[in-house]
C-alpha positions as protocol buffer text, in pm:
chain_id: "A"
residue {
  index: 1
  type: MET
  ca { x: -8820 y: 14744 z: 4277 }
}
residue {
  index: 2
  type: LYS
  ca { x: -9211 y: 14940 z: 4316 }
}
residue {
  index: 3
  type: ILE
  ca { x: -9223 y: 15259 z: 4146 }
}
residue {
  index: 4
  type: ARG
  ca { x: -9486 y: 15464 z: 4217 }
}
residue {
  index: 5
  type: TYR
  ca { x: -9569 y: 15842 z: 4079 }
}
residue {
  index: 6
  type: SER
  ca { x: -9678 y: 16155 z: 4163 }
}
residue {
  index: 7
  type: LYS
  ca { x: -9985 y: 16368 z: 3960 }
}
residue {
  index: 8
  type: HIS
  ca { x: -9734 y: 16625 z: 3887 }
}
residue {
  index: 9
  type: ALA
  ca { x: -9466 y: 16370 z: 3781 }
}
residue {
  index: 10
  type: LEU
  ca { x: -9731 y: 16227 z: 3562 }
}
residue {
  index: 11
  type: HIS
  ca { x: -9790 y: 16546 z: 3452 }
}
residue {
  index: 12
  type: ARG
  ca { x: -9426 y: 16641 z: 3347 }
}
residue {
  index: 13
  type: LEU
  ca { x: -9327 y: 16263 z: 3209 }
}
residue {
  index: 14
  type: LYS
  ca { x: -9632 y: 16325 z: 2983 }
}
residue {
  index: 15
  type: LYS
  ca { x: -9558 y: 16684 z: 2873 }
}
residue {
  index: 16
  type: ARG
  ca { x: -9159 y: 16603 z: 2790 }
}
residue {
  index: 17
  type: SER
  ca { x: -9298 y: 16253 z: 2619 }
}
residue {
  index: 18
  type: ILE
  ca { x: -9036 y: 16069 z: 2904 }
}
residue {
  index: 19
  type: SER
  ca { x: -9186 y: 15678 z: 2874 }
}
residue {
  index: 20
  type: LYS
  ca { x: -9144 y: 15474 z: 3233 }
}
residue {
  index: 21
  type: ILE
  ca { x: -9014 y: 15229 z: 3103 }
}
residue {
  index: 22
  type: ALA
  ca { x: -8674 y: 15529 z: 3063 }
}
residue {
  index: 23
  type: VAL
  ca { x: -8711 y: 15662 z: 3403 }
}
residue {
  index: 24
  type: LYS
  ca { x: -8676 y: 15257 z: 3516 }
}
residue {
  index: 25
  type: GLU
  ca { x: -8374 y: 15234 z: 3298 }
}
residue {
  index: 26
  type: ALA
  ca { x: -8288 y: 15582 z: 3474 }
}
residue {
  index: 27
  type: LEU
  ca { x: -8281 y: 15408 z: 3847 }
}
residue {
  index: 28
  type: LEU
  ca { x: -8164 y: 15081 z: 3749 }
}
residue {
  index: 29
  type: LYS
  ca { x: -7868 y: 15282 z: 3547 }
}
residue {
  index: 30
  type: GLY
  ca { x: -7763 y: 15606 z: 3707 }
}
residue {
  index: 31
  type: GLN
  ca { x: -7472 y: 15713 z: 3637 }
}
residue {
  index: 32
  type: GLU
  ca { x: -7463 y: 16015 z: 3951 }
}
residue {
  index: 33
  type: ARG
  ca { x: -7681 y: 16035 z: 4236 }
}
residue {
  index: 34
  type: ARG
  ca { x: -7699 y: 16359 z: 4519 }
}
residue {
  index: 35
  type: ILE
  ca { x: -7928 y: 16293 z: 4780 }
}
residue {
  index: 36
  type: GLN
  ca { x: -8052 y: 16663 z: 4816 }
}
residue {
  index: 37
  type: GLU
  ca { x: -8137 y: 16970 z: 5125 }
}
residue {
  index: 38
  type: HIS
  ca { x: -8520 y: 16796 z: 5111 }
}
residue {
  index: 39
  type: GLY
  ca { x: -8425 y: 16411 z: 5162 }
}
residue {
  index: 40
  type: THR
  ca { x: -8512 y: 16406 z: 4773 }
}
residue {
  index: 41
  type: ILE
  ca { x: -8211 y: 16185 z: 4541 }
}
residue {
  index: 42
  type: LYS
  ca { x: -8149 y: 16341 z: 4213 }
}
residue {
  index: 43
  type: CYS
  ca { x: -8030 y: 16049 z: 3945 }
}
residue {
  index: 44
  type: ILE
  ca { x: -7841 y: 16175 z: 3580 }
}
residue {
  index: 45
  type: TYR
  ca { x: -7855 y: 15955 z: 3349 }
}
residue {
  index: 46
  type: VAL
  ca { x: -7677 y: 15964 z: 3058 }
}
residue {
  index: 47
  type: LYS
  ca { x: -7800 y: 15715 z: 2714 }
}
residue {
  index: 48
  type: ASN
  ca { x: -7657 y: 15852 z: 2347 }
}
residue {
  index: 49
  type: GLY
  ca { x: -7581 y: 16197 z: 2471 }
}
residue {
  index: 50
  type: LYS
  ca { x: -7896 y: 16261 z: 2627 }
}
residue {
  index: 51
  type: LYS
  ca { x: -7918 y: 16370 z: 3059 }
}
residue {
  index: 52
  type: LEU
  ca { x: -8216 y: 16229 z: 3224 }
}
residue {
  index: 53
  type: VAL
  ca { x: -8253 y: 16328 z: 3518 }
}
residue {
  index: 54
  type: VAL
  ca { x: -8465 y: 16202 z: 3777 }
}
residue {
  index: 55
  type: ILE
  ca { x: -8620 y: 16305 z: 4154 }
}
residue {
  index: 56
  type: TYR
  ca { x: -8712 y: 16114 z: 4325 }
}
residue {
  index: 57
  type: HIS
  ca { x: -8748 y: 15918 z: 4687 }
}
residue {
  index: 58
  type: GLN
  ca { x: -8718 y: 15628 z: 4827 }
}
residue {
  index: 59
  type: TYR
  ca { x: -8863 y: 15377 z: 5141 }
}
residue {
  index: 60
  type: LYS
  ca { x: -8664 y: 15073 z: 5080 }
}
residue {
  index: 61
  type: GLU
  ca { x: -8766 y: 14896 z: 4738 }
}
residue {
  index: 62
  type: ARG
  ca { x: -8997 y: 15175 z: 4743 }
}
residue {
  index: 63
  type: PHE
  ca { x: -8911 y: 15489 z: 4466 }
}
residue {
  index: 64
  type: THR
  ca { x: -9163 y: 15791 z: 4420 }
}
residue {
  index: 65
  type: ILE
  ca { x: -9048 y: 16008 z: 4107 }
}
residue {
  index: 66
  type: ILE
  ca { x: -9140 y: 16318 z: 4214 }
}
residue {
  index: 67
  type: THR
  ca { x: -8996 y: 16492 z: 3872 }
}
residue {
  index: 68
  type: THR
  ca { x: -8804 y: 16323 z: 3583 }
}
residue {
  index: 69
  type: TYR
  ca { x: -8653 y: 16638 z: 3265 }
}
residue {
  index: 70
  type: TYR
  ca { x: -8379 y: 16604 z: 2990 }
}
residue {
  index: 71
  type: LEU
  ca { x: -8058 y: 16870 z: 3040 }
}
């Protein structure tokens, strides 16, 4: 699994105090995934009552994180 981050994603991670470890955990253990109309995937991961949303593109084992946020 190779994870890359867009500039936008890196900015949002920092601004929202979300760690790269949390993003990786969400990708591996996400409870819900939906393909969106732009071809991106929306992954929702619930841990300790908090919902982390990760929007990404996937090509084989390569993930490009577009953005991430808490609901």
